[in-house]
PDB file of C-alpha atoms in Angstrom:
ATOM      1  CA  MET A   1      27.161 -34.053  -3.006  1.00  0.00           C
ATOM      2  CA  ALA A   2      26.378 -30.997  -5.106  1.00  0.00           C
ATOM      3  CA  GLY A   3      26.072 -28.877  -2.002  1.00  0.00           C
ATOM      4  CA  ARG A   4      29.516 -29.904  -0.849  1.00  0.00           C
ATOM      5  CA  ALA A   5      30.964 -29.199  -4.279  1.00  0.00           C
ATOM      6  CA  GLN A   6      29.530 -25.687  -4.219  1.00  0.00           C
ATOM      7  CA  ILE A   7      31.587 -24.745  -1.164  1.00  0.00           C
ATOM      8  CA  TRP A   8      34.745 -26.657  -2.097  1.00  0.00           C
ATOM      9  CA  LEU A   9      37.839 -24.646  -1.172  1.00  0.00           C
ATOM     10  CA  THR A  10      41.291 -25.901  -2.189  1.00  0.00           C
ATOM     11  CA  TRP A  11      44.722 -24.630  -1.143  1.00  0.00           C
ATOM     12  CA  CYS A  12      44.748 -22.743  -4.452  1.00  0.00           C
ATOM     13  CA  GLY A  13      41.418 -21.139  -3.567  1.00  0.00           C
ATOM     14  CA  SER A  14      37.967 -21.603  -5.015  1.00  0.00           C
ATOM     15  CA  ALA A  15      37.517 -22.566  -8.648  1.00  0.00           C
ATOM     16  CA  PRO A  16      37.662 -19.451 -10.869  1.00  0.00           C
ATOM     17  CA  ALA A  17      35.493 -18.525 -13.820  1.00  0.00           C
ATOM     18  CA  PRO A  18      37.377 -17.812 -17.085  1.00  0.00           C
ATOM     19  CA  ALA A  19      36.942 -14.032 -16.736  1.00  0.00           C
ATOM     20  CA  GLU A  20      38.676 -13.924 -13.342  1.00  0.00           C
ATOM     21  CA  LEU A  21      41.503 -16.375 -13.974  1.00  0.00           C
ATOM     22  CA  ALA A  22      44.111 -13.739 -14.872  1.00  0.00           C
ATOM     23  CA  SER A  23      43.697 -12.066 -11.490  1.00  0.00           C
ATOM     24  CA  ARG A  24      43.978 -15.268  -9.458  1.00  0.00           C
ATOM     25  CA  TRP A  25      47.620 -15.140  -8.411  1.00  0.00           C
ATOM     26  CA  ASN A  26      48.350 -16.945  -5.164  1.00  0.00           C
ATOM     27  CA  TRP A  27      50.582 -14.772  -2.953  1.00  0.00           C
ATOM     28  CA  ASP A  28      50.745 -17.248  -0.065  1.00  0.00           C
ATOM     29  CA  PRO A  29      53.287 -15.713   2.385  1.00  0.00           C
ATOM     30  CA  TRP A  30      54.527 -19.046   3.704  1.00  0.00           C
ATOM     31  CA  LEU A  31      55.254 -20.354   0.231  1.00  0.00           C
ATOM     32  CA  LEU A  32      56.953 -17.132  -0.859  1.00  0.00           C
ATOM     33  CA  ALA A  33      59.043 -17.132   2.331  1.00  0.00           C
ATOM     34  CA  ALA A  34      60.072 -20.747   1.703  1.00  0.00           C
ATOM     35  CA  ILE A  35      61.149 -19.864  -1.847  1.00  0.00           C
ATOM     36  CA  ALA A  36      63.154 -16.867  -0.591  1.00  0.00           C
ATOM     37  CA  ILE A  37      64.874 -18.925   2.123  1.00  0.00           C
ATOM     38  CA  ALA A  38      65.702 -21.703  -0.346  1.00  0.00           C
ATOM     39  CA  ALA A  39      67.121 -19.171  -2.819  1.00  0.00           C
ATOM     40  CA  ALA A  40      69.269 -17.568  -0.117  1.00  0.00           C
ATOM     41  CA  ALA A  41      70.534 -20.944   1.080  1.00  0.00           C
ATOM     42  CA  HIS A  42      71.378 -22.011  -2.458  1.00  0.00           C
ATOM     43  CA  THR A  43      73.233 -18.767  -3.128  1.00  0.00           C
ATOM     44  CA  LEU A  44      75.183 -18.722   0.131  1.00  0.00           C
ATOM     45  CA  LEU A  45      75.848 -22.408   0.771  1.00  0.00           C
ATOM     46  CA  THR A  46      76.177 -24.032  -2.647  1.00  0.00           C
ATOM     47  CA  PRO A  47      79.386 -23.722  -4.702  1.00  0.00           C
ATOM     48  CA  ARG A  48      78.744 -22.032  -8.021  1.00  0.00           C
ATOM     49  CA  ASP A  49      78.009 -24.507 -10.771  1.00  0.00           C
ATOM     50  CA  ARG A  50      76.188 -23.587 -13.977  1.00  0.00           C
ATOM     51  CA  THR A  51      74.225 -26.820 -14.236  1.00  0.00           C
ATOM     52  CA  ARG A  52      73.071 -26.770 -10.621  1.00  0.00           C
ATOM     53  CA  ASP A  53      72.302 -23.052 -10.743  1.00  0.00           C
ATOM     54  CA  ALA A  54      70.215 -23.541 -13.889  1.00  0.00           C
ATOM     55  CA  ALA A  55      68.425 -26.504 -12.299  1.00  0.00           C
ATOM     56  CA  PHE A  56      67.636 -24.485  -9.174  1.00  0.00           C
ATOM     57  CA  ALA A  57      66.333 -21.584 -11.264  1.00  0.00           C
ATOM     58  CA  GLY A  58      64.197 -24.027 -13.253  1.00  0.00           C
ATOM     59  CA  LEU A  59      62.818 -25.566 -10.063  1.00  0.00           C
ATOM     60  CA  VAL A  60      61.897 -22.142  -8.650  1.00  0.00           C
ATOM     61  CA  LEU A  61      60.212 -21.266 -11.957  1.00  0.00           C
ATOM     62  CA  ALA A  62      58.250 -24.527 -11.872  1.00  0.00           C
ATOM     63  CA  VAL A  63      57.090 -23.805  -8.304  1.00  0.00           C
ATOM     64  CA  LEU A  64      56.023 -20.294  -9.282  1.00  0.00           C
ATOM     65  CA  VAL A  65      54.029 -21.559 -12.267  1.00  0.00           C
ATOM     66  CA  LEU A  66      52.366 -24.440 -10.429  1.00  0.00           C
ATOM     67  CA  PHE A  67      51.629 -22.798  -7.080  1.00  0.00           C
ATOM     68  CA  VAL A  68      51.743 -19.007  -7.506  1.00  0.00           C
ATOM     69  CA  SER A  69      50.501 -18.253 -11.019  1.00  0.00           C
ATOM     70  CA  PRO A  70      46.800 -18.451 -12.008  1.00  0.00           C
ATOM     71  CA  PHE A  71      47.466 -22.023 -13.140  1.00  0.00           C
ATOM     72  CA  CYS A  72      47.145 -22.998  -9.480  1.00  0.00           C
ATOM     73  CA  ALA A  73      43.582 -21.683  -9.407  1.00  0.00           C
ATOM     74  CA  LEU A  74      42.825 -23.306 -12.765  1.00  0.00           C
ATOM     75  CA  SER A  75      43.731 -26.699 -11.290  1.00  0.00           C
ATOM     76  CA  ALA A  76      40.978 -26.142  -8.713  1.00  0.00           C
ATOM     77  CA  ALA A  77      38.470 -25.810 -11.549  1.00  0.00           C
ATOM     78  CA  LEU A  78      39.599 -28.443 -14.052  1.00  0.00           C
ATOM     79  CA  PHE A  79      40.802 -31.980 -13.448  1.00  0.00           C
ATOM     80  CA  THR A  80      42.729 -31.692 -16.727  1.00  0.00           C
ATOM     81  CA  ALA A  81      44.778 -28.836 -15.277  1.00  0.00           C
ATOM     82  CA  ARG A  82      45.425 -30.923 -12.162  1.00  0.00           C
ATOM     83  CA  VAL A  83      46.693 -33.775 -14.357  1.00  0.00           C
ATOM     84  CA  VAL A  84      49.068 -31.382 -16.141  1.00  0.00           C
ATOM     85  CA  HIS A  85      50.178 -30.165 -12.713  1.00  0.00           C
ATOM     86  CA  HIS A  86      50.973 -33.710 -11.570  1.00  0.00           C
ATOM     87  CA  LEU A  87      52.786 -34.568 -14.791  1.00  0.00           C
ATOM     88  CA  ALA A  88      54.893 -31.427 -14.333  1.00  0.00           C
ATOM     89  CA  LEU A  89      55.891 -32.686 -10.882  1.00  0.00           C
ATOM     90  CA  VAL A  90      56.958 -36.046 -12.326  1.00  0.00           C
ATOM     91  CA  PHE A  91      58.652 -34.891 -15.532  1.00  0.00           C
ATOM     92  CA  VAL A  92      59.915 -31.399 -14.663  1.00  0.00           C
ATOM     93  CA  ALA A  93      60.261 -30.847 -10.923  1.00  0.00           C
ATOM     94  CA  ALA A  94      61.524 -34.338 -10.034  1.00  0.00           C
ATOM     95  CA  PRO A  95      64.353 -34.440 -12.636  1.00  0.00           C
ATOM     96  CA  LEU A  96      65.473 -30.962 -11.509  1.00  0.00           C
ATOM     97  CA  VAL A  97      65.582 -32.238  -7.926  1.00  0.00           C
ATOM     98  CA  VAL A  98      67.791 -35.092  -9.166  1.00  0.00           C
ATOM     99  CA  ILE A  99      70.240 -32.641 -10.750  1.00  0.00           C
ATOM    100  CA  LEU A 100      70.441 -30.761  -7.461  1.00  0.00           C
ATOM    101  CA  TRP A 101      70.508 -33.641  -4.960  1.00  0.00           C
ATOM    102  CA  GLY A 102      70.854 -36.794  -7.045  1.00  0.00           C
ATOM    103  CA  GLY A 103      73.815 -38.158  -5.080  1.00  0.00           C
ATOM    104  CA  THR A 104      71.823 -38.176  -1.853  1.00  0.00           C
ATOM    105  CA  LEU A 105      68.773 -39.702  -3.524  1.00  0.00           C
ATOM    106  CA  GLN A 106      70.822 -42.488  -5.101  1.00  0.00           C
ATOM    107  CA  ARG A 107      72.099 -43.532  -1.671  1.00  0.00           C
ATOM    108  CA  LEU A 108      68.606 -44.156  -0.352  1.00  0.00           C
ATOM    109  CA  SER A 109      67.839 -47.827   0.169  1.00  0.00           C
ATOM    110  CA  GLY A 110      65.736 -49.777  -2.281  1.00  0.00           C
ATOM    111  CA  SER A 111      66.294 -51.132  -5.753  1.00  0.00           C
ATOM    112  CA  LEU A 112      65.117 -49.590  -8.999  1.00  0.00           C
ATOM    113  CA  ALA A 113      62.328 -52.166  -9.155  1.00  0.00           C
ATOM    114  CA  ILE A 114      61.112 -51.211  -5.690  1.00  0.00           C
ATOM    115  CA  TRP A 115      61.144 -47.500  -6.492  1.00  0.00           C
ATOM    116  CA  THR A 116      59.387 -48.139  -9.787  1.00  0.00           C
ATOM    117  CA  ALA A 117      56.582 -49.689  -7.777  1.00  0.00           C
ATOM    118  CA  ILE A 118      56.643 -46.964  -5.112  1.00  0.00           C
ATOM    119  CA  GLN A 119      56.438 -44.021  -7.506  1.00  0.00           C
ATOM    120  CA  ALA A 120      53.624 -45.685  -9.467  1.00  0.00           C
ATOM    121  CA  LEU A 121      51.722 -46.569  -6.280  1.00  0.00           C
ATOM    122  CA  VAL A 122      52.038 -43.005  -4.982  1.00  0.00           C
ATOM    123  CA  PHE A 123      50.797 -41.554  -8.275  1.00  0.00           C
ATOM    124  CA  TRP A 124      47.867 -43.970  -8.471  1.00  0.00           C
ATOM    125  CA  ALA A 125      46.948 -43.495  -4.802  1.00  0.00           C
ATOM    126  CA  TRP A 126      46.572 -39.724  -5.083  1.00  0.00           C
ATOM    127  CA  HIS A 127      44.177 -40.210  -8.005  1.00  0.00           C
ATOM    128  CA  ALA A 128      41.865 -42.412  -5.963  1.00  0.00           C
ATOM    129  CA  PRO A 129      38.702 -40.276  -5.585  1.00  0.00           C
ATOM    130  CA  ALA A 130      38.723 -40.199  -1.769  1.00  0.00           C
ATOM    131  CA  LEU A 131      42.407 -39.245  -1.430  1.00  0.00           C
ATOM    132  CA  TYR A 132      42.154 -36.769  -4.283  1.00  0.00           C
ATOM    133  CA  ALA A 133      39.168 -35.059  -2.677  1.00  0.00           C
ATOM    134  CA  GLY A 134      40.926 -35.038   0.678  1.00  0.00           C
ATOM    135  CA  ALA A 135      44.000 -33.370  -0.782  1.00  0.00           C
ATOM    136  CA  LEU A 136      41.903 -30.642  -2.377  1.00  0.00           C
ATOM    137  CA  SER A 137      40.069 -29.922   0.869  1.00  0.00           C
ATOM    138  CA  HIS A 138      42.905 -30.104   3.423  1.00  0.00           C
ATOM    139  CA  ASP A 139      46.118 -28.097   3.150  1.00  0.00           C
ATOM    140  CA  GLY A 140      48.247 -30.722   4.898  1.00  0.00           C
ATOM    141  CA  LEU A 141      47.071 -33.462   2.541  1.00  0.00           C
ATOM    142  CA  PHE A 142      47.517 -31.124  -0.420  1.00  0.00           C
ATOM    143  CA  TRP A 143      51.203 -30.665   0.363  1.00  0.00           C
ATOM    144  CA  ALA A 144      51.597 -34.355   1.177  1.00  0.00           C
ATOM    145  CA  MET A 145      50.336 -35.004  -2.352  1.00  0.00           C
ATOM    146  CA  GLN A 146      52.763 -32.555  -3.947  1.00  0.00           C
ATOM    147  CA  LEU A 147      55.817 -33.674  -1.987  1.00  0.00           C
ATOM    148  CA  SER A 148      55.192 -37.420  -2.208  1.00  0.00           C
ATOM    149  CA  ILE A 149      54.630 -37.356  -5.975  1.00  0.00           C
ATOM    150  CA  THR A 150      57.729 -35.202  -6.515  1.00  0.00           C
ATOM    151  CA  LEU A 151      60.085 -36.994  -4.134  1.00  0.00           C
ATOM    152  CA  SER A 152      59.085 -40.558  -5.046  1.00  0.00           C
ATOM    153  CA  SER A 153      59.559 -39.673  -8.711  1.00  0.00           C
ATOM    154  CA  ALA A 154      62.892 -37.967  -7.966  1.00  0.00           C
ATOM    155  CA  VAL A 155      64.267 -41.024  -6.166  1.00  0.00           C
ATOM    156  CA  TRP A 156      63.071 -43.205  -9.030  1.00  0.00           C
ATOM    157  CA  TRP A 157      64.766 -40.982 -11.643  1.00  0.00           C
ATOM    158  CA  ALA A 158      67.952 -40.963  -9.547  1.00  0.00           C
ATOM    159  CA  LYS A 159      68.000 -44.766  -9.330  1.00  0.00           C
ATOM    160  CA  LEU A 160      67.246 -44.969 -13.052  1.00  0.00           C
ATOM    161  CA  MET A 161      70.294 -42.878 -13.937  1.00  0.00           C
ATOM    162  CA  ARG A 162      72.687 -45.421 -12.405  1.00  0.00           C
ATOM    163  CA  ALA A 163      70.904 -48.528 -13.629  1.00  0.00           C
ATOM    164  CA  PRO A 164      72.105 -50.790 -16.444  1.00  0.00           C
ATOM    165  CA  ALA A 165      70.479 -49.993 -19.762  1.00  0.00           C
ATOM    166  CA  ALA A 166      68.256 -53.088 -19.741  1.00  0.00           C
ATOM    167  CA  GLY A 167      66.973 -52.389 -16.235  1.00  0.00           C
ATOM    168  CA  ALA A 168      66.395 -48.700 -16.958  1.00  0.00           C
ATOM    169  CA  VAL A 169      64.428 -49.443 -20.128  1.00  0.00           C
ATOM    170  CA  ALA A 170      62.362 -52.116 -18.379  1.00  0.00           C
ATOM    171  CA  SER A 171      61.553 -49.701 -15.550  1.00  0.00           C
ATOM    172  CA  LEU A 172      60.532 -46.956 -17.981  1.00  0.00           C
ATOM    173  CA  LEU A 173      58.292 -49.330 -19.923  1.00  0.00           C
ATOM    174  CA  VAL A 174      56.598 -50.528 -16.732  1.00  0.00           C
ATOM    175  CA  ALA A 175      56.061 -46.899 -15.696  1.00  0.00           C
ATOM    176  CA  MET A 176      54.677 -46.154 -19.154  1.00  0.00           C
ATOM    177  CA  VAL A 177      52.168 -49.013 -18.960  1.00  0.00           C
ATOM    178  CA  LEU A 178      51.019 -48.065 -15.461  1.00  0.00           C
ATOM    179  CA  MET A 179      50.624 -44.396 -16.377  1.00  0.00           C
ATOM    180  CA  GLY A 180      48.735 -45.345 -19.537  1.00  0.00           C
ATOM    181  CA  LEU A 181      46.501 -47.768 -17.657  1.00  0.00           C
ATOM    182  CA  LEU A 182      45.473 -45.127 -15.141  1.00  0.00           C
ATOM    183  CA  GLY A 183      44.820 -42.650 -17.939  1.00  0.00           C
ATOM    184  CA  ALA A 184      42.746 -45.198 -19.842  1.00  0.00           C
ATOM    185  CA  LEU A 185      40.659 -46.017 -16.769  1.00  0.00           C
ATOM    186  CA  LEU A 186      39.914 -42.330 -16.230  1.00  0.00           C
ATOM    187  CA  THR A 187      39.094 -41.885 -19.909  1.00  0.00           C
ATOM    188  CA  PHE A 188      36.550 -44.697 -20.052  1.00  0.00           C
ATOM    189  CA  VAL A 189      34.932 -44.566 -16.608  1.00  0.00           C
ATOM    190  CA  PRO A 190      31.255 -43.810 -17.379  1.00  0.00           C
ATOM    191  CA  ARG A 191      30.648 -41.135 -14.742  1.00  0.00           C
ATOM    192  CA  PRO A 192      32.580 -38.309 -13.054  1.00  0.00           C
ATOM    193  CA  ILE A 193      34.337 -39.565  -9.926  1.00  0.00           C
ATOM    194  CA  TYR A 194      36.104 -36.455  -8.627  1.00  0.00           C
ATOM    195  CA  GLU A 195      33.759 -34.516  -6.366  1.00  0.00           C
ATOM    196  CA  PRO A 196      35.809 -31.266  -6.258  1.00  0.00           C
ATOM    197  CA  HIS A 197      35.157 -30.759  -9.997  1.00  0.00           C
ATOM    198  CA  LEU A 198      31.481 -31.673 -10.214  1.00  0.00           C
ATOM    199  CA  LEU A 199      30.326 -28.051 -10.366  1.00  0.00           C
ATOM    200  CA  THR A 200      33.496 -26.264 -11.522  1.00  0.00           C
ATOM    201  CA  THR A 201      33.850 -27.233 -15.167  1.00  0.00           C
ATOM    202  CA  GLN A 202      30.687 -25.794 -16.714  1.00  0.00           C
ATOM    203  CA  PRO A 203      32.013 -22.196 -16.921  1.00  0.00           C
ATOM    204  CA  TRP A 204      34.893 -23.591 -18.985  1.00  0.00           C
ATOM    205  CA  GLY A 205      32.603 -25.306 -21.478  1.00  0.00           C
ATOM    206  CA  PHE A 206      32.973 -28.892 -20.252  1.00  0.00           C
ATOM    207  CA  THR A 207      30.890 -31.292 -18.263  1.00  0.00           C
ATOM    208  CA  ALA A 208      32.644 -32.877 -15.310  1.00  0.00           C
ATOM    209  CA  LEU A 209      32.816 -36.154 -17.244  1.00  0.00           C
ATOM    210  CA  GLU A 210      34.308 -34.507 -20.339  1.00  0.00           C
ATOM    211  CA  ASP A 211      36.946 -32.782 -18.226  1.00  0.00           C
ATOM    212  CA  GLN A 212      37.789 -36.074 -16.542  1.00  0.00           C
ATOM    213  CA  GLN A 213      38.067 -37.839 -19.895  1.00  0.00           C
ATOM    214  CA  ILE A 214      40.364 -35.149 -21.308  1.00  0.00           C
ATOM    215  CA  GLY A 215      42.539 -35.396 -18.199  1.00  0.00           C
ATOM    216  CA  GLY A 216      42.697 -39.159 -18.645  1.00  0.00           C
ATOM    217  CA  LEU A 217      43.730 -38.744 -22.285  1.00  0.00           C
ATOM    218  CA  VAL A 218      46.489 -36.296 -21.289  1.00  0.00           C
ATOM    219  CA  MET A 219      47.787 -38.799 -18.768  1.00  0.00           C
ATOM    220  CA  TRP A 220      47.404 -41.703 -21.208  1.00  0.00           C
ATOM    221  CA  ALA A 221      49.036 -40.187 -24.298  1.00  0.00           C
ATOM    222  CA  PRO A 222      51.570 -37.435 -23.479  1.00  0.00           C
ATOM    223  CA  GLY A 223      52.322 -38.882 -20.034  1.00  0.00           C
ATOM    224  CA  SER A 224      53.058 -42.365 -21.347  1.00  0.00           C
ATOM    225  CA  LEU A 225      54.890 -40.980 -24.386  1.00  0.00           C
ATOM    226  CA  ILE A 226      57.508 -39.248 -22.236  1.00  0.00           C
ATOM    227  CA  TYR A 227      58.444 -42.555 -20.616  1.00  0.00           C
ATOM    228  CA  LEU A 228      58.625 -44.195 -24.036  1.00  0.00           C
ATOM    229  CA  LEU A 229      60.841 -41.451 -25.453  1.00  0.00           C
ATOM    230  CA  ALA A 230      63.192 -41.755 -22.470  1.00  0.00           C
ATOM    231  CA  ALA A 231      63.437 -45.522 -23.010  1.00  0.00           C
ATOM    232  CA  MET A 232      64.144 -45.015 -26.722  1.00  0.00           C
ATOM    233  CA  ALA A 233      66.837 -42.436 -25.892  1.00  0.00           C
ATOM    234  CA  ILE A 234      68.572 -44.908 -23.589  1.00  0.00           C
ATOM    235  CA  LEU A 235      68.458 -47.634 -26.239  1.00  0.00           C
ATOM    236  CA  PHE A 236      69.813 -45.229 -28.848  1.00  0.00           C
ATOM    237  CA  ARG A 237      72.662 -44.136 -26.601  1.00  0.00           C
ATOM    238  CA  ARG A 238      73.322 -47.763 -25.700  1.00  0.00           C
ATOM    239  CA  LEU A 239      74.092 -48.466 -29.345  1.00  0.00           C
ATOM    240  CA  PHE A 240      76.971 -46.012 -29.027  1.00  0.00           C
ATOM    241  CA  ARG A 241      78.054 -47.393 -25.644  1.00  0.00           C
ATOM    242  CA  MET A 242      77.253 -44.195 -23.733  1.00  0.00           C
ATOM    243  CA  PRO A 243      76.550 -44.299 -19.956  1.00  0.00           C
ATOM    244  CA  ILE A 244      72.931 -44.252 -18.844  1.00  0.00           C
ATOM    245  CA  ALA A 245      73.476 -41.063 -16.855  1.00  0.00           C
ATOM    246  CA  GLU A 246      74.586 -39.300 -20.035  1.00  0.00           C
ATOM    247  CA  SER A 247      71.446 -40.373 -21.890  1.00  0.00           C
ATOM    248  CA  LEU A 248      69.200 -38.725 -19.299  1.00  0.00           C
ATOM    249  CA  ARG A 249      70.915 -35.339 -19.315  1.00  0.00           C
TER     250      ARG A 249
END
């Protein structure tokens, strides 16, 4: 197992040491071309709208931070960075996708309850050790991970925006519990379970188990808290009889 970990190569490259992190920008030509094409299409084909333009700019910035900046390489070294990466997909990228294409997402079949289950299942599945290791060793699986987490969360957020207040709050609380449960399991598991990080954390001052536990805590506390805050915002707005969609803006 250690031998395999020594030669682990992710889409973001090999795990960097702290001294080389600043130089580890990822200038993948296919990704940069996709960003340029998307920007051109948005500029030429989309009517000007400040909210949508700001959302598109925010989405491009999120992609640049997560996949081009040295943070991409850091997520090859630390499970904690990978957790932050995944939470950014759920809580930053997915809501921006909803602003841009929410109408289309809302028309997809399936109830809010079904999509609550789907987005949680997708998130849990990619944190199963075998699938996680596969995604960090195969480019196709890596992008399947990124797109499935983002799109399942985006559809869920889109359905949530049109749901009655009671249903939206219930869905958020279920998502909060499931996120917290996964984080708690990762925090208390007694051994490191993610092979790609077995030999990559020591230069950063952590054992693989400590890194895994910190990642679990990040998922458990901040991750769950965002769902709770969203539910509280909906309840607060409900007191003033405001639409659910307004409470999520």
